[in-house]
Each structure stands twice: as structure tokens, then as C-alpha cells.
Short mmCIF file of C-alpha atoms in Angstrom, two decimals:
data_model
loop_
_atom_site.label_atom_id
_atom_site.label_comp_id
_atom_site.label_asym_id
_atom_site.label_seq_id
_atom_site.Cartn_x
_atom_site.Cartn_y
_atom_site.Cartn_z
CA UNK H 1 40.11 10.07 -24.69
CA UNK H 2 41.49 8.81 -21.38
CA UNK H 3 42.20 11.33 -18.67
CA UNK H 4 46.07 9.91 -18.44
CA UNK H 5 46.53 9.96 -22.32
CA UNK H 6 50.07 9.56 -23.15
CA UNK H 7 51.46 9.58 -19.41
CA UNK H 8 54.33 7.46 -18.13
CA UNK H 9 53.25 6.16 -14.64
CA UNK H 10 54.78 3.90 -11.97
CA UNK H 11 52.77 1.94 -9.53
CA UNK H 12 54.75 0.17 -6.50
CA UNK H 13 53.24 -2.26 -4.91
CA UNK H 14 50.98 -3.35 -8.03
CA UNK H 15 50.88 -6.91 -7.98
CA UNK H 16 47.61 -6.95 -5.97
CA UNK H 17 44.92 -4.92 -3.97
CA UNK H 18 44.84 -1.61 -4.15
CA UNK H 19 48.18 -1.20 -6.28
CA UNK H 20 46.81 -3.18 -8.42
CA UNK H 21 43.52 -1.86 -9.46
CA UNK H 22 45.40 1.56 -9.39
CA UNK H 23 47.48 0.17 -12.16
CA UNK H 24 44.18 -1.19 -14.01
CA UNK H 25 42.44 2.13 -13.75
CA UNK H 26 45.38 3.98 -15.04
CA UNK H 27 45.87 2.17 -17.97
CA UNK H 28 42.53 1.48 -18.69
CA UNK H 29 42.51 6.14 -19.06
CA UNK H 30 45.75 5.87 -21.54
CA UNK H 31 48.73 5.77 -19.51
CA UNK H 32 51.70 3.13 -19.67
CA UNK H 33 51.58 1.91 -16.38
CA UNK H 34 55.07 0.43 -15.25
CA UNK H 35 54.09 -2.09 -12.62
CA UNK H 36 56.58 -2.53 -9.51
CA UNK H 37 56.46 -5.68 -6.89
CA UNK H 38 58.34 -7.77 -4.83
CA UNK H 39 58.12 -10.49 -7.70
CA UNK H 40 58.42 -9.94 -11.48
CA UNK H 41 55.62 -12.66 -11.53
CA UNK H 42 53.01 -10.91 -9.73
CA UNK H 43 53.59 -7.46 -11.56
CA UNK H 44 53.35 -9.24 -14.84
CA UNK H 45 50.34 -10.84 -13.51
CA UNK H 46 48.63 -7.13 -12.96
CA UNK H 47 49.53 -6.16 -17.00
CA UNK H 48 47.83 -9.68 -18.03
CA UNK H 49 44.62 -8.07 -15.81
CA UNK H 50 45.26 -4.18 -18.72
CA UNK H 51 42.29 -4.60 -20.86
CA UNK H 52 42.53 -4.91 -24.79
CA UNK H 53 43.57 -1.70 -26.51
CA UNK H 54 45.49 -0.36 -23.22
CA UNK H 55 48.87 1.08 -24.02
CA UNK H 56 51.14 -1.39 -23.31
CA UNK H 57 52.73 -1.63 -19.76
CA UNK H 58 56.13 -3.01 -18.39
CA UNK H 59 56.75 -5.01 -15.02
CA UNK H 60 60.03 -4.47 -12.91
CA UNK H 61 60.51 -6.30 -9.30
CA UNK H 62 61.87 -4.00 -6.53
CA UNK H 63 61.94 -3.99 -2.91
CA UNK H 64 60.97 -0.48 -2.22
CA UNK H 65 62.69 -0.60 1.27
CA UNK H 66 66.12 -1.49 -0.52
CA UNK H 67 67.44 1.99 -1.55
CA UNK H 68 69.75 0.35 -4.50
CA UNK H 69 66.97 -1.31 -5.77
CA UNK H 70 65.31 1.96 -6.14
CA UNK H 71 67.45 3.64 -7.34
CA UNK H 72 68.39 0.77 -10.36
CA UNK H 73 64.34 0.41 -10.84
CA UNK H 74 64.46 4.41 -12.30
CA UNK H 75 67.50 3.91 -13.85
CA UNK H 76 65.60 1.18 -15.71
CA UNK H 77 62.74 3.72 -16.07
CA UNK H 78 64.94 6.51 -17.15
CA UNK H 79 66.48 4.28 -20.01
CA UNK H 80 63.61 3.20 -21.37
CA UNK H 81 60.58 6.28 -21.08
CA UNK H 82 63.03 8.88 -20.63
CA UNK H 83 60.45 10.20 -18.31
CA UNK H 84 58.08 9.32 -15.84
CA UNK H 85 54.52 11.76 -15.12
CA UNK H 86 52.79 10.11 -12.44
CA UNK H 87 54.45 8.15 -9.05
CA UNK H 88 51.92 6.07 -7.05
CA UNK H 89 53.73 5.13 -3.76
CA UNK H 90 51.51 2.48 -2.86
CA UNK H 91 53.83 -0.84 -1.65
CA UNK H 92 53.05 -1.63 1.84
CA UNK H 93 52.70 -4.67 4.23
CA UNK H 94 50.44 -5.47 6.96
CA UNK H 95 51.35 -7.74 10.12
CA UNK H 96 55.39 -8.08 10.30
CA UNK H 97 55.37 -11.21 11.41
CA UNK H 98 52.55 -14.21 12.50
CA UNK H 99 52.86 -13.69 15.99
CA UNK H 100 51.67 -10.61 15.42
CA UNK H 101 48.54 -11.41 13.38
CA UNK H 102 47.55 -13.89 15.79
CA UNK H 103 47.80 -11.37 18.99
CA UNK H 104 45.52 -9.15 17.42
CA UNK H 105 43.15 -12.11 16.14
CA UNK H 106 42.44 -13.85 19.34
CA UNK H 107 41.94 -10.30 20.93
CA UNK H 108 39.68 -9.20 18.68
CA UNK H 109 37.21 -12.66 18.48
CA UNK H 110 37.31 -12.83 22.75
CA UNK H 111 35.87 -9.14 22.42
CA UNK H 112 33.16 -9.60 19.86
CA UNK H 113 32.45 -13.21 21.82
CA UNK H 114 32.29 -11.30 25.09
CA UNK H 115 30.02 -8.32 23.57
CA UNK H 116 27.30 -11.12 21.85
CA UNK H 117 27.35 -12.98 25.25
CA UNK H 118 26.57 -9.41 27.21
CA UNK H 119 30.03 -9.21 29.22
CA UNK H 120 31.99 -6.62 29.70
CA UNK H 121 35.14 -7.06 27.58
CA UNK H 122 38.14 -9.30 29.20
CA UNK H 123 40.50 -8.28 27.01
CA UNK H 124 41.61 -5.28 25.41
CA UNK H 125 43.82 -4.72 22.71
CA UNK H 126 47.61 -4.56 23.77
CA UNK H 127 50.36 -4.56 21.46
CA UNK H 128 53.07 -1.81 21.33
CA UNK H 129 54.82 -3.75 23.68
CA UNK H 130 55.48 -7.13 22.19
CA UNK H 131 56.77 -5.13 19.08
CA UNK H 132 60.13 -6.36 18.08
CA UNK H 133 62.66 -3.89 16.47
CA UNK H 134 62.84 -6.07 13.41
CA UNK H 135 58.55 -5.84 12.92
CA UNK H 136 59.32 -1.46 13.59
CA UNK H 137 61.75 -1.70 11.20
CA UNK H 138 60.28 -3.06 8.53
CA UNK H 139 56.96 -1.38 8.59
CA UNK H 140 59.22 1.91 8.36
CA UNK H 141 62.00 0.31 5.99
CA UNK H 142 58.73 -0.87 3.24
CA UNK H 143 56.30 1.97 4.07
CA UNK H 144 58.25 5.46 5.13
CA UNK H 145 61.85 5.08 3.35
CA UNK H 146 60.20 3.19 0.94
CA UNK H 147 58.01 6.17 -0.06
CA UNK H 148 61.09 8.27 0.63
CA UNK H 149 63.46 6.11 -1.99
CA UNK H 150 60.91 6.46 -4.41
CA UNK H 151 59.89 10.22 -4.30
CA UNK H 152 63.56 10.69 -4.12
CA UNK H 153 64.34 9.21 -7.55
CA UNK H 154 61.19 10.16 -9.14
CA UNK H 155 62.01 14.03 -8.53
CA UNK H 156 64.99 14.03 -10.31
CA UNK H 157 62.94 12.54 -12.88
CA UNK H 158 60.18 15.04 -12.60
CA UNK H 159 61.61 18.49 -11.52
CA UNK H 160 64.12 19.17 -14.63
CA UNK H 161 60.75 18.75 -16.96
CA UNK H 162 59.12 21.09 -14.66
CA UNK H 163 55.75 18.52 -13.81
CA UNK H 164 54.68 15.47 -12.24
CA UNK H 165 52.16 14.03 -9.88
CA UNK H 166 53.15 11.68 -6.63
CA UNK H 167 50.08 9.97 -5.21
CA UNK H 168 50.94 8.35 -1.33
CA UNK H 169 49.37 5.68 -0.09
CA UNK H 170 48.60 6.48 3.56
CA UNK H 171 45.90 4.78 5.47
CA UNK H 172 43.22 6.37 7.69
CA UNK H 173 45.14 5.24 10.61
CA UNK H 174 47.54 7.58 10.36
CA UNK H 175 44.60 10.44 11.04
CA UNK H 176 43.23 8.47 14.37
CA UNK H 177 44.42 6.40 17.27
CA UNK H 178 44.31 3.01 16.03
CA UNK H 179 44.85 0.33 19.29
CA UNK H 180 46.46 -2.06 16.98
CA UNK H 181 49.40 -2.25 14.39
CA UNK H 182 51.16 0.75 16.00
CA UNK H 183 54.21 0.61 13.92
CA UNK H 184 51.85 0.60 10.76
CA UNK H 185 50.32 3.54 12.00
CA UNK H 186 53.33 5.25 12.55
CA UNK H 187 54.62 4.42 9.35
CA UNK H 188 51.46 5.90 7.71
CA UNK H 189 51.49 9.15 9.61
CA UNK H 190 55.19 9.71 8.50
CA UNK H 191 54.02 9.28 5.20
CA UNK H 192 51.49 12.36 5.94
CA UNK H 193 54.07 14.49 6.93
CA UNK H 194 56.44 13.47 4.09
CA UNK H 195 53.43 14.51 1.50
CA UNK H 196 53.01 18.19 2.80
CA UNK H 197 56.72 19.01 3.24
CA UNK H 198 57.31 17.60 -0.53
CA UNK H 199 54.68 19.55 -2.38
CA UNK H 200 55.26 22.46 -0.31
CA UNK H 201 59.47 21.82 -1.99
CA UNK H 202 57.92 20.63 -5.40
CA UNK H 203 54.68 23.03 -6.19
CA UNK H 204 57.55 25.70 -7.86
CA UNK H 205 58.83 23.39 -9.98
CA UNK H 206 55.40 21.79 -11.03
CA UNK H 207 55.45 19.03 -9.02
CA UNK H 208 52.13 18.38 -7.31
CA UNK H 209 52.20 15.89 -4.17
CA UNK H 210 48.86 14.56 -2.26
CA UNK H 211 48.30 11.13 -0.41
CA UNK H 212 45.22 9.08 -0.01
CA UNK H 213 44.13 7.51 3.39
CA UNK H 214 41.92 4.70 2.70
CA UNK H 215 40.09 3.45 5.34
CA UNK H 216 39.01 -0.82 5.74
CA UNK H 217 39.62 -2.16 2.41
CA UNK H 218 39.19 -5.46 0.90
CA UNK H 219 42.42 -6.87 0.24
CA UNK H 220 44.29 -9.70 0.33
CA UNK H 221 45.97 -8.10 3.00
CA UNK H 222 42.94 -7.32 4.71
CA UNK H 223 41.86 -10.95 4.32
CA UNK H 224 44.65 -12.77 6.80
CA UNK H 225 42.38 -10.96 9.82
CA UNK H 226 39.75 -12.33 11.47
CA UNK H 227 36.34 -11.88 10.67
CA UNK H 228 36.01 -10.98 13.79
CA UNK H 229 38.19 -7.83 13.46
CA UNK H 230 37.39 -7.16 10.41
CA UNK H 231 33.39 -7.35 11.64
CA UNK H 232 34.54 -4.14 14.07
CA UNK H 233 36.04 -2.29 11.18
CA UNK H 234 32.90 -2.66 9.52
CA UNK H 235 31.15 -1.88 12.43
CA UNK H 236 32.74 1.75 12.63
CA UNK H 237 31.84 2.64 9.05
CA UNK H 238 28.71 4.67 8.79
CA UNK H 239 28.56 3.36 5.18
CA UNK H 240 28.74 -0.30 6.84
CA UNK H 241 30.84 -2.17 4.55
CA UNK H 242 34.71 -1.89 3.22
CA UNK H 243 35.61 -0.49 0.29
CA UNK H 244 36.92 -1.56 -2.54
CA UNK H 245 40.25 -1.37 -4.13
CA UNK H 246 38.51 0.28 -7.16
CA UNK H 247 36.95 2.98 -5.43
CA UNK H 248 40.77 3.90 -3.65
CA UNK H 249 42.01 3.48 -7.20
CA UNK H 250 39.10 6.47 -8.28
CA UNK H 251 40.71 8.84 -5.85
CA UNK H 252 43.88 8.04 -7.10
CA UNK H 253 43.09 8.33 -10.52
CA UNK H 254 41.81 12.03 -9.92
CA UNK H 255 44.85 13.05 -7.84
CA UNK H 256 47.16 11.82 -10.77
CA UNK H 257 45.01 13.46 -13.93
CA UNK H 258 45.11 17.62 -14.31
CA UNK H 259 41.52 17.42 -13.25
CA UNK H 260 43.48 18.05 -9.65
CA UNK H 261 46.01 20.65 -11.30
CA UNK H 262 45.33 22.80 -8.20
CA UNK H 263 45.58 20.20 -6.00
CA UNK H 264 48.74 19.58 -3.74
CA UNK H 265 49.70 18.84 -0.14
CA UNK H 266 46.49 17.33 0.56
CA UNK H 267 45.06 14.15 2.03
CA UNK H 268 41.79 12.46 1.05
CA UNK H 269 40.37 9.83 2.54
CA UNK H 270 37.91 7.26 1.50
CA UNK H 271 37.14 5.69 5.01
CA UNK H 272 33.33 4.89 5.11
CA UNK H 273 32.91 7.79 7.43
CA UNK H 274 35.10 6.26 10.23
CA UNK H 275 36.97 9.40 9.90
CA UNK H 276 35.14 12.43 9.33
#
């Protein structure tokens, strides 16, 4: 008996990384997992990775940040479940643009090759003010409204059947100063703050709302940094490695089930201890 028996959940964001070994672990405990990405491709992809015997899932290709897209994706999801239980908000992006990447690359390998030669650092991390309006708006259009569209549409799904579970992905980032990605971080923390006013709104009608923070993951996304950044994240952890998208997809997977039925408003996250 799976702990999602018989649930109708949607999973943006699933064609890789942490989406997609949310969308894994979910059908793997009994729900039909309705896989969302940029691509139809890649979320097809994720239900080829369901194992044998899961209930069967279905792909759709939205750009979260697009609010018509949205809002046709659930009228897809409407039509066809009639329902939907569980909403993981989980499509995101990292670096807006290559420039970007490569500012925080170089600064991070000069500081790791100052610190094994014994120097003092000779650079520092500086990057709020090369952001371009088009790189803010983006990480808010995919990662705020995008949450935003999305918890919009599934609470009209959710509140006339009186129940329903919305899992946001935040990221630790949101909880500390981060000297890098600022816009990200921004994004992230809005997403916080969308979370508690939501299931404070939803919790009469059933409706529970809670949003995970993971910390240094290994993703694909993760992967186009340096190793030398990626080295300092690691660095940080207490634990001393990154997680995995599994272990994010175990938090998730307890947030969506009734095992958190008195769980709402909250945020946990799996960080390594960078965050305590």
C-alpha cells in the first residue's frame, strides 16, 4: 500500500533533478503523477523512468511563467482527472543567462586558488549589479508567478472538494544571505512568504500548504558551476557532501501524504546543516 494510493498529483518542473525524482517517488507510493516541463519530450522521458506496476502517469509541456499556459495545463487536468490532490511547485532555473554563470565561476576558482596558495582573497563575489532586468525578470516570471499561476489554478481545483496538498520548492537561500544569484534568492524568499500567507487562506478549506528549502543539490543544474564553487558549497555543509534529488524528493513525499495532515505553513529544509 503506497502512502499516495489513488492520488492525482502534478509535478512542474519534472523532466529532471529534483522534479523529477519527486515524480518517481510519487508514483512509485500509488499516485498518477502528471509530469509538467518546458518540453513534452523531457516529461515523457521522467514517466519512461515510473517503475513497472506504477499507476500510469501523463506528460503536459508548460511554461510555468506563462499565465495562459497555466491556466490551459489545468484545464487539461480538470478534463481528464476531474481532480487534482497533490501540487508540487517545483520548476525553476538557475543562471539567467551565460554571462552570468561565468561571473560567478571565475570568482569563485580565483578564491579557492588564492585560499590553497595562502593569500588573502583578491576577489570577492559581486553581482547584484551587473543584473539585467530581463535575468530579474525571469527568475521571478519562472520561480515566484510561476508558483503563483500554479497555486492559483490548483485551488480552484482543490478548495470546492475541501483538500489538497501544495508542496513549494524554495531553496535554502531564501533563509540566508547568499553573495551570489541575488535574483534567485529573491525569487525563493517570495516563494516563503507566498507558502505561509496561502495555508494560513487554505487550512479552512482543507488545503494544507508547506515548502521545502533544499540546500546544495546535485543537479543538472547544479552541474553548469564550477567545481570550484560547488567545492565551497560543500565546504559549508557539516554533513560534507550535496544531497541528492532523492532525499529532497523524501521530504516532499511526506509533506504531500496525510502522514503531515497537521502540517501547514511550514518550511523544511534539507541543507547539510548549512542552515541550522
Amino acid at each position: 500500500m503506497g502512502r499516495l494510493d489513488g492520488k492525482i498529483a502534478l509535478v512542474t518542473g519534472g523532466g529532471s533533478g529534483i522534479g523529477q525524482a519527486i515524480a518517481r517517488r510519487f508514483a512509485a507510493e500509488g499516485a498518477r503523477v502528471i509530469v509538467d516541463d518546458l518540453t513534452i519530450e523531457h516529461a515523457r522521458a521522467t514517466l519512461e523512468q515510473f517503475d513497472r506496476g506504477a499507476p500510469s502517469g501523463h506528460a503536459v509541456a508548460a511554461d510555468v511563467s506563462d499565465p495562459d499556459a497555466v491556466r490551459a495545463m489545468f484545464a487539461e487536468i480538470a478534463e481528464r482527472f476531474g481532480r487534482l490532490d497533490v501540487l508540487v511547485n517545483n520548476a525553476g532555473i538557475g543562471e539567467s543567462n551565460v554571462e552570468e554563470l561565468e561571473r560567478v565561476n571565475r570568482t569563485a576558482e580565483a578564491i579557492v586558488a588564492d585560499m590553497a596558495a595562502g593569500r588573502p582573497p583578491s576577489a570577492r563575489f559581486d553581482f547584484t549589479r551587473y543584473v539585467t532586468d530581463e535575468s530579474w525578470q525571469r527568475q521571478i516570471g519562472v520561480h515566484l508567478s510561476g508558483c503563483f499561476y500554479c497555486t492559483r489554478e490548483a485551488l480552484r481545483l482543490m478548495i470546492p472538494r475541501g483538500s489538497g496538498s501544495i508542496v513549494n520548492i524554495a531553496s535554502a537561500a531564501a533563509l540566508s544571505g547568499q553573495p551570489v544569484f541575488t535574483h534567485y534568492s529573491a525569487a525563493k524568499a517570495g516563494i516563503l512568504g507566498l507558502t505561509r500567507a496561502v495555508a494560513a487562506e487554505g487550512g479552512p478549506f482543507g488545503v494544507r500548504v508547506n515548502a521545502i528549502a533544499p540546500g546544495a543539490i546535485d543537479t543538472p543544474m547544479g552541474a553548469r558551476l564550477s567545481r570550484a564553487f560547488v567545492g565551497a558549497l560543500i565546504a559549508r555543509a557539516p554533513i560534507g557532501r550535496l544531497g541528492t534529488p532523492d532525499e529532497v524528493a523524501s521530504v516532499a513525499l511526506f509533506l504531500a501524504s496525510d502522514d503531515a495532515s497537521y502540517v501547514t505553513g511550514q518550511v523544511v529544509s534539507p541543507n547539510g546543516g548549512v542552515v541550522m
